[in-house]
PDB file of C-alpha atoms in Angstrom:
ATOM      1  CA  UNK A 691      40.379  11.238  87.327  1.00  0.00           C
ATOM      2  CA  UNK A 692      40.143   9.486  83.973  1.00  0.00           C
ATOM      3  CA  UNK A 693      43.237  10.002  81.943  1.00  0.00           C
ATOM      4  CA  UNK A 694      45.302   8.453  79.159  1.00  0.00           C
ATOM      5  CA  UNK A 695      49.006   9.178  78.999  1.00  0.00           C
ATOM      6  CA  UNK A 696      51.291   8.591  76.049  1.00  0.00           C
ATOM      7  CA  UNK A 697      54.662   9.673  77.357  1.00  0.00           C
ATOM      8  CA  UNK A 698      56.439   9.783  73.999  1.00  0.00           C
ATOM      9  CA  UNK A 699      55.499  12.503  71.572  1.00  0.00           C
ATOM     10  CA  UNK A 700      57.902  11.109  68.995  1.00  0.00           C
ATOM     11  CA  UNK A 701      59.418   7.663  68.539  1.00  0.00           C
ATOM     12  CA  UNK A 702      61.938   6.876  65.840  1.00  0.00           C
ATOM     13  CA  UNK A 703      63.196   3.350  65.147  1.00  0.00           C
ATOM     14  CA  UNK A 704      64.934   1.563  62.306  1.00  0.00           C
ATOM     15  CA  UNK A 705      63.116  -0.745  59.933  1.00  0.00           C
ATOM     16  CA  UNK A 706      63.163  -4.270  61.295  1.00  0.00           C
ATOM     17  CA  UNK A 707      63.620  -3.174  64.896  1.00  0.00           C
ATOM     18  CA  UNK A 708      60.994  -3.842  67.560  1.00  0.00           C
ATOM     19  CA  UNK A 709      58.505  -1.099  68.341  1.00  0.00           C
ATOM     20  CA  UNK A 710      56.734  -0.335  71.592  1.00  0.00           C
ATOM     21  CA  UNK A 711      54.427   2.643  71.955  1.00  0.00           C
ATOM     22  CA  UNK A 712      53.548   3.271  75.556  1.00  0.00           C
ATOM     23  CA  UNK A 713      50.125   4.001  76.934  1.00  0.00           C
ATOM     24  CA  UNK A 714      49.150   4.305  80.575  1.00  0.00           C
ATOM     25  CA  UNK A 715      45.695   5.015  81.863  1.00  0.00           C
ATOM     26  CA  UNK A 716      43.873   6.070  84.968  1.00  0.00           C
ATOM     27  CA  UNK A 717      40.301   4.857  85.296  1.00  0.00           C
ATOM     28  CA  UNK A 718      38.139   3.707  88.171  1.00  0.00           C
ATOM     29  CA  UNK A 719      36.349   0.749  86.719  1.00  0.00           C
ATOM     30  CA  UNK A 720      36.805  -1.820  83.992  1.00  0.00           C
ATOM     31  CA  UNK A 721      38.385   0.045  81.105  1.00  0.00           C
ATOM     32  CA  UNK A 722      37.937  -0.613  77.451  1.00  0.00           C
ATOM     33  CA  UNK A 723      41.012   0.482  75.534  1.00  0.00           C
ATOM     34  CA  UNK A 724      41.743   1.201  71.914  1.00  0.00           C
ATOM     35  CA  UNK A 725      44.598   2.077  69.627  1.00  0.00           C
ATOM     36  CA  UNK A 726      43.830   4.350  66.686  1.00  0.00           C
ATOM     37  CA  UNK A 727      46.213   5.146  63.843  1.00  0.00           C
ATOM     38  CA  UNK A 728      46.412   8.083  61.462  1.00  0.00           C
ATOM     39  CA  UNK A 729      48.556   7.583  58.369  1.00  0.00           C
ATOM     40  CA  UNK A 730      49.749  10.629  56.507  1.00  0.00           C
ATOM     41  CA  UNK A 731      46.853  12.498  54.885  1.00  0.00           C
ATOM     42  CA  UNK A 732      44.335   9.831  55.904  1.00  0.00           C
ATOM     43  CA  UNK A 733      41.544   9.750  58.433  1.00  0.00           C
ATOM     44  CA  UNK A 734      41.956   8.333  61.876  1.00  0.00           C
ATOM     45  CA  UNK A 735      41.037   4.653  62.005  1.00  0.00           C
ATOM     46  CA  UNK A 736      40.774   1.985  64.623  1.00  0.00           C
ATOM     47  CA  UNK A 737      43.836  -0.244  64.793  1.00  0.00           C
ATOM     48  CA  UNK A 738      42.809  -2.586  67.576  1.00  0.00           C
ATOM     49  CA  UNK A 739      40.849  -2.860  70.800  1.00  0.00           C
ATOM     50  CA  UNK A 740      41.816  -4.850  73.822  1.00  0.00           C
ATOM     51  CA  UNK A 741      38.683  -6.961  74.083  1.00  0.00           C
ATOM     52  CA  UNK A 742      39.176  -8.467  70.643  1.00  0.00           C
ATOM     53  CA  UNK A 743      42.725  -9.576  71.429  1.00  0.00           C
ATOM     54  CA  UNK A 744      43.623  -9.472  67.760  1.00  0.00           C
ATOM     55  CA  UNK A 745      46.873  -8.839  65.972  1.00  0.00           C
ATOM     56  CA  UNK A 746      46.409  -6.206  63.288  1.00  0.00           C
ATOM     57  CA  UNK A 747      49.212  -5.461  60.801  1.00  0.00           C
ATOM     58  CA  UNK A 748      51.525  -7.304  63.170  1.00  0.00           C
ATOM     59  CA  UNK A 749      50.660  -5.063  66.126  1.00  0.00           C
ATOM     60  CA  UNK A 750      49.452  -6.397  69.459  1.00  0.00           C
ATOM     61  CA  UNK A 751      48.510  -4.728  72.711  1.00  0.00           C
ATOM     62  CA  UNK A 752      47.900  -6.362  76.060  1.00  0.00           C
ATOM     63  CA  UNK A 753      45.952  -4.770  78.831  1.00  0.00           C
ATOM     64  CA  UNK A 754      47.953  -4.891  82.065  1.00  0.00           C
ATOM     65  CA  UNK A 755      45.607  -3.905  84.851  1.00  0.00           C
ATOM     66  CA  UNK A 756      48.331  -4.105  87.496  1.00  0.00           C
ATOM     67  CA  UNK A 757      50.466  -1.552  85.693  1.00  0.00           C
ATOM     68  CA  UNK A 758      47.429   0.220  84.162  1.00  0.00           C
ATOM     69  CA  UNK A 759      49.070   0.017  80.774  1.00  0.00           C
ATOM     70  CA  UNK A 760      48.084  -0.854  77.235  1.00  0.00           C
ATOM     71  CA  UNK A 761      51.335  -0.674  75.294  1.00  0.00           C
ATOM     72  CA  UNK A 762      51.312  -1.260  71.538  1.00  0.00           C
ATOM     73  CA  UNK A 763      54.003  -3.589  70.224  1.00  0.00           C
ATOM     74  CA  UNK A 764      55.325  -4.907  66.979  1.00  0.00           C
ATOM     75  CA  UNK A 765      58.380  -7.193  66.753  1.00  0.00           C
ATOM     76  CA  UNK A 766      59.668  -5.934  63.391  1.00  0.00           C
ATOM     77  CA  UNK A 767      58.847  -2.414  62.256  1.00  0.00           C
ATOM     78  CA  UNK A 768      58.094  -1.667  58.613  1.00  0.00           C
ATOM     79  CA  UNK A 769      58.346   1.664  56.840  1.00  0.00           C
ATOM     80  CA  UNK A 770      54.581   1.746  56.239  1.00  0.00           C
ATOM     81  CA  UNK A 771      54.050   1.760  60.002  1.00  0.00           C
ATOM     82  CA  UNK A 772      55.124   5.401  60.110  1.00  0.00           C
ATOM     83  CA  UNK A 773      52.051   7.235  61.387  1.00  0.00           C
ATOM     84  CA  UNK A 774      50.486   8.971  64.343  1.00  0.00           C
ATOM     85  CA  UNK A 775      49.203   6.581  66.998  1.00  0.00           C
ATOM     86  CA  UNK A 776      46.608   7.411  69.619  1.00  0.00           C
ATOM     87  CA  UNK A 777      45.641   5.406  72.663  1.00  0.00           C
ATOM     88  CA  UNK A 778      42.064   5.911  73.873  1.00  0.00           C
ATOM     89  CA  UNK A 779      39.908   4.744  76.743  1.00  0.00           C
ATOM     90  CA  UNK A 780      36.169   4.299  76.603  1.00  0.00           C
ATOM     91  CA  UNK A 781      34.670   6.168  79.515  1.00  0.00           C
ATOM     92  CA  UNK A 782      31.082   6.618  80.445  1.00  0.00           C
ATOM     93  CA  UNK A 783      28.523   8.163  78.155  1.00  0.00           C
ATOM     94  CA  UNK A 784      29.989   6.938  74.865  1.00  0.00           C
ATOM     95  CA  UNK A 785      32.987   9.227  75.047  1.00  0.00           C
ATOM     96  CA  UNK A 786      36.573   8.317  74.392  1.00  0.00           C
ATOM     97  CA  UNK A 787      39.369   9.746  76.488  1.00  0.00           C
ATOM     98  CA  UNK A 788      42.370  10.315  74.265  1.00  0.00           C
ATOM     99  CA  UNK A 789      46.096  10.316  74.787  1.00  0.00           C
ATOM    100  CA  UNK A 790      48.144  13.071  73.194  1.00  0.00           C
ATOM    101  CA  UNK A 791      49.421  10.760  70.473  1.00  0.00           C
ATOM    102  CA  UNK A 792      52.827   9.399  69.503  1.00  0.00           C
ATOM    103  CA  UNK A 793      54.357  10.057  66.125  1.00  0.00           C
ATOM    104  CA  UNK A 794      56.148   6.932  64.959  1.00  0.00           C
ATOM    105  CA  UNK A 795      58.864   7.292  62.353  1.00  0.00           C
ATOM    106  CA  UNK A 796      60.422   4.194  60.829  1.00  0.00           C
ATOM    107  CA  UNK A 797      63.829   4.891  59.377  1.00  0.00           C
ATOM    108  CA  UNK A 798      64.983   2.851  56.366  1.00  0.00           C
TER     109      UNK A 798
ATOM    110  CA  UNK B1101      27.319   2.863  54.071  1.00  0.00           C
ATOM    111  CA  UNK B1102      29.289   5.891  52.950  1.00  0.00           C
ATOM    112  CA  UNK B1103      31.016   6.417  56.266  1.00  0.00           C
ATOM    113  CA  UNK B1104      31.355   9.718  58.059  1.00  0.00           C
ATOM    114  CA  UNK B1105      31.233  12.548  55.551  1.00  0.00           C
ATOM    115  CA  UNK B1106      32.728  15.930  56.192  1.00  0.00           C
ATOM    116  CA  UNK B1107      32.558  18.955  53.962  1.00  0.00           C
ATOM    117  CA  UNK B1108      34.186  20.952  52.793  1.00  0.00           C
ATOM    118  CA  UNK B1109      37.540  19.199  52.806  1.00  0.00           C
ATOM    119  CA  UNK B1110      39.337  22.507  52.638  1.00  0.00           C
ATOM    120  CA  UNK B1111      38.032  25.876  53.734  1.00  0.00           C
ATOM    121  CA  UNK B1112      39.791  29.195  53.398  1.00  0.00           C
ATOM    122  CA  UNK B1113      38.535  32.188  55.343  1.00  0.00           C
ATOM    123  CA  UNK B1114      39.796  35.671  56.014  1.00  0.00           C
ATOM    124  CA  UNK B1115      40.089  36.928  59.561  1.00  0.00           C
ATOM    125  CA  UNK B1116      36.697  37.989  60.886  1.00  0.00           C
ATOM    126  CA  UNK B1117      34.651  35.751  58.609  1.00  0.00           C
ATOM    127  CA  UNK B1118      32.543  32.808  59.689  1.00  0.00           C
ATOM    128  CA  UNK B1119      33.437  29.183  59.080  1.00  0.00           C
ATOM    129  CA  UNK B1120      30.821  26.443  58.897  1.00  0.00           C
ATOM    130  CA  UNK B1121      31.948  22.838  58.952  1.00  0.00           C
ATOM    131  CA  UNK B1122      29.534  20.038  58.252  1.00  0.00           C
ATOM    132  CA  UNK B1123      29.505  16.428  59.347  1.00  0.00           C
ATOM    133  CA  UNK B1124      27.122  13.677  58.336  1.00  0.00           C
ATOM    134  CA  UNK B1125      27.508  10.686  60.635  1.00  0.00           C
ATOM    135  CA  UNK B1126      27.405   7.099  59.506  1.00  0.00           C
ATOM    136  CA  UNK B1127      23.928   5.773  58.888  1.00  0.00           C
ATOM    137  CA  UNK B1128      22.319   4.731  62.138  1.00  0.00           C
ATOM    138  CA  UNK B1129      24.752   6.644  64.348  1.00  0.00           C
ATOM    139  CA  UNK B1130      23.287   9.181  66.725  1.00  0.00           C
ATOM    140  CA  UNK B1131      26.459  10.342  68.490  1.00  0.00           C
ATOM    141  CA  UNK B1132      28.747  12.935  66.947  1.00  0.00           C
ATOM    142  CA  UNK B1133      32.098  14.183  68.212  1.00  0.00           C
ATOM    143  CA  UNK B1134      34.203  17.087  66.999  1.00  0.00           C
ATOM    144  CA  UNK B1135      37.971  17.244  67.385  1.00  0.00           C
ATOM    145  CA  UNK B1136      40.617  19.777  66.460  1.00  0.00           C
ATOM    146  CA  UNK B1137      44.127  18.976  65.402  1.00  0.00           C
ATOM    147  CA  UNK B1138      46.634  21.802  65.259  1.00  0.00           C
ATOM    148  CA  UNK B1139      49.705  21.379  63.020  1.00  0.00           C
ATOM    149  CA  UNK B1140      52.166  18.925  64.565  1.00  0.00           C
ATOM    150  CA  UNK B1141      49.855  18.433  67.551  1.00  0.00           C
ATOM    151  CA  UNK B1142      47.623  15.618  68.747  1.00  0.00           C
ATOM    152  CA  UNK B1143      43.878  15.329  68.620  1.00  0.00           C
ATOM    153  CA  UNK B1144      41.919  17.582  70.987  1.00  0.00           C
ATOM    154  CA  UNK B1145      38.319  16.860  71.937  1.00  0.00           C
ATOM    155  CA  UNK B1146      35.940  19.758  71.415  1.00  0.00           C
ATOM    156  CA  UNK B1147      32.323  18.684  71.748  1.00  0.00           C
ATOM    157  CA  UNK B1148      30.077  15.640  71.907  1.00  0.00           C
ATOM    158  CA  UNK B1149      26.508  15.813  70.636  1.00  0.00           C
ATOM    159  CA  UNK B1150      23.526  13.588  70.282  1.00  0.00           C
ATOM    160  CA  UNK B1151      20.528  14.482  68.177  1.00  0.00           C
ATOM    161  CA  UNK B1152      19.360  17.952  69.270  1.00  0.00           C
ATOM    162  CA  UNK B1153      21.481  17.833  72.433  1.00  0.00           C
ATOM    163  CA  UNK B1154      24.949  18.938  73.442  1.00  0.00           C
ATOM    164  CA  UNK B1155      26.224  16.312  75.857  1.00  0.00           C
ATOM    165  CA  UNK B1156      29.715  17.627  76.568  1.00  0.00           C
ATOM    166  CA  UNK B1157      31.243  20.851  75.271  1.00  0.00           C
ATOM    167  CA  UNK B1158      34.075  21.007  77.758  1.00  0.00           C
ATOM    168  CA  UNK B1159      36.709  21.129  75.031  1.00  0.00           C
ATOM    169  CA  UNK B1160      35.179  23.937  73.061  1.00  0.00           C
ATOM    170  CA  UNK B1161      36.317  27.554  73.433  1.00  0.00           C
ATOM    171  CA  UNK B1162      33.669  29.588  75.215  1.00  0.00           C
ATOM    172  CA  UNK B1163      33.555  32.307  72.608  1.00  0.00           C
ATOM    173  CA  UNK B1164      33.033  32.230  68.859  1.00  0.00           C
ATOM    174  CA  UNK B1165      32.576  28.444  68.663  1.00  0.00           C
ATOM    175  CA  UNK B1166      29.250  26.639  68.591  1.00  0.00           C
ATOM    176  CA  UNK B1167      27.986  23.247  67.498  1.00  0.00           C
ATOM    177  CA  UNK B1168      24.662  21.706  66.742  1.00  0.00           C
ATOM    178  CA  UNK B1169      23.260  18.384  65.628  1.00  0.00           C
ATOM    179  CA  UNK B1170      19.678  18.972  64.506  1.00  0.00           C
ATOM    180  CA  UNK B1171      16.993  16.367  64.210  1.00  0.00           C
ATOM    181  CA  UNK B1172      17.381  16.438  60.460  1.00  0.00           C
ATOM    182  CA  UNK B1173      20.581  17.141  58.577  1.00  0.00           C
ATOM    183  CA  UNK B1174      24.258  17.162  59.399  1.00  0.00           C
ATOM    184  CA  UNK B1175      26.035  18.329  62.489  1.00  0.00           C
ATOM    185  CA  UNK B1176      27.468  21.822  62.124  1.00  0.00           C
ATOM    186  CA  UNK B1177      30.517  23.288  63.809  1.00  0.00           C
ATOM    187  CA  UNK B1178      30.447  27.049  63.503  1.00  0.00           C
ATOM    188  CA  UNK B1179      33.335  29.373  64.148  1.00  0.00           C
ATOM    189  CA  UNK B1180      32.488  33.047  64.132  1.00  0.00           C
ATOM    190  CA  UNK B1181      34.982  35.853  63.503  1.00  0.00           C
ATOM    191  CA  UNK B1182      37.800  33.448  62.726  1.00  0.00           C
ATOM    192  CA  UNK B1183      41.360  34.273  63.732  1.00  0.00           C
ATOM    193  CA  UNK B1184      44.656  32.869  62.455  1.00  0.00           C
ATOM    194  CA  UNK B1185      44.891  30.587  65.488  1.00  0.00           C
ATOM    195  CA  UNK B1186      41.756  28.749  64.333  1.00  0.00           C
ATOM    196  CA  UNK B1187      43.687  27.311  61.388  1.00  0.00           C
ATOM    197  CA  UNK B1188      43.662  23.576  61.983  1.00  0.00           C
ATOM    198  CA  UNK B1189      42.189  20.292  60.839  1.00  0.00           C
ATOM    199  CA  UNK B1190      38.761  19.645  62.303  1.00  0.00           C
ATOM    200  CA  UNK B1191      37.664  16.039  62.520  1.00  0.00           C
ATOM    201  CA  UNK B1192      34.246  14.656  63.123  1.00  0.00           C
ATOM    202  CA  UNK B1193      33.542  11.155  64.402  1.00  0.00           C
ATOM    203  CA  UNK B1194      30.356   9.238  64.983  1.00  0.00           C
ATOM    204  CA  UNK B1195      29.289   6.244  66.970  1.00  0.00           C
ATOM    205  CA  UNK B1196      26.118   4.349  67.663  1.00  0.00           C
ATOM    206  CA  UNK B1197      24.678   2.274  70.431  1.00  0.00           C
ATOM    207  CA  UNK B1198      25.865  -0.865  68.688  1.00  0.00           C
ATOM    208  CA  UNK B1199      29.479   0.119  67.982  1.00  0.00           C
ATOM    209  CA  UNK B1200      30.877  -0.805  71.375  1.00  0.00           C
ATOM    210  CA  UNK B1201      32.451   2.569  71.957  1.00  0.00           C
ATOM    211  CA  UNK B1202      34.275   2.653  68.629  1.00  0.00           C
ATOM    212  CA  UNK B1203      34.252   6.025  66.913  1.00  0.00           C
ATOM    213  CA  UNK B1204      34.400   6.270  63.149  1.00  0.00           C
ATOM    214  CA  UNK B1205      36.145   9.282  61.723  1.00  0.00           C
ATOM    215  CA  UNK B1206      35.599  11.535  58.779  1.00  0.00           C
ATOM    216  CA  UNK B1207      38.411  12.711  56.542  1.00  0.00           C
ATOM    217  CA  UNK B1208      38.433  16.121  58.227  1.00  0.00           C
ATOM    218  CA  UNK B1209      38.102  19.726  57.174  1.00  0.00           C
ATOM    219  CA  UNK B1210      41.284  21.720  56.890  1.00  0.00           C
ATOM    220  CA  UNK B1211      40.579  25.331  57.801  1.00  0.00           C
ATOM    221  CA  UNK B1212      43.021  27.997  56.743  1.00  0.00           C
ATOM    222  CA  UNK B1213      42.565  31.531  58.022  1.00  0.00           C
ATOM    223  CA  UNK B1214      44.332  34.212  56.017  1.00  0.00           C
TER     224      UNK B1214
END
């Protein structure tokens, strides 16, 4: 079955501390994975996708096929990183399979 | 390109009334997705449509909810006989054959049922 799991509903870290938001997936095939972010009172927007291998706003995510993971990381958290983060997998037929989301709170 | 447009941004209905939510996809996009987000909850998939076709409605309640994406005009999510539990933010997203699976989101419609 195709599934995306974000085990943490809420993650709270201090400003300047490292951040890791976990995402595990189940997919029979070559997955394409995404991280989306929703800042307070804003629309959901794409943060990064694994095939582009970019670093956006200091965040990176590496696809680990052995562990079927796509964790989102940032070495030094900033207060403006506080948001809701969703991991998603591109399945067949143009649909995205979504994780439940992790609310990230950065404490000053 | 104006992006995905949703209206209204806020909609207030009394129990038993109908709610109509509209979504205009980005120019050139032929795939539309509707999601619901309950307060303090994550995003929940409702329905996926292409022009004049419902591709996947597995996330949509069987009763009172319907969606369409006509050949001309916006996609419509209709909720009949609304109840308090329908109060939520409803997001629409669109994608096209050239977007590599990326979905672009509207700002959402916040439905409040009194």
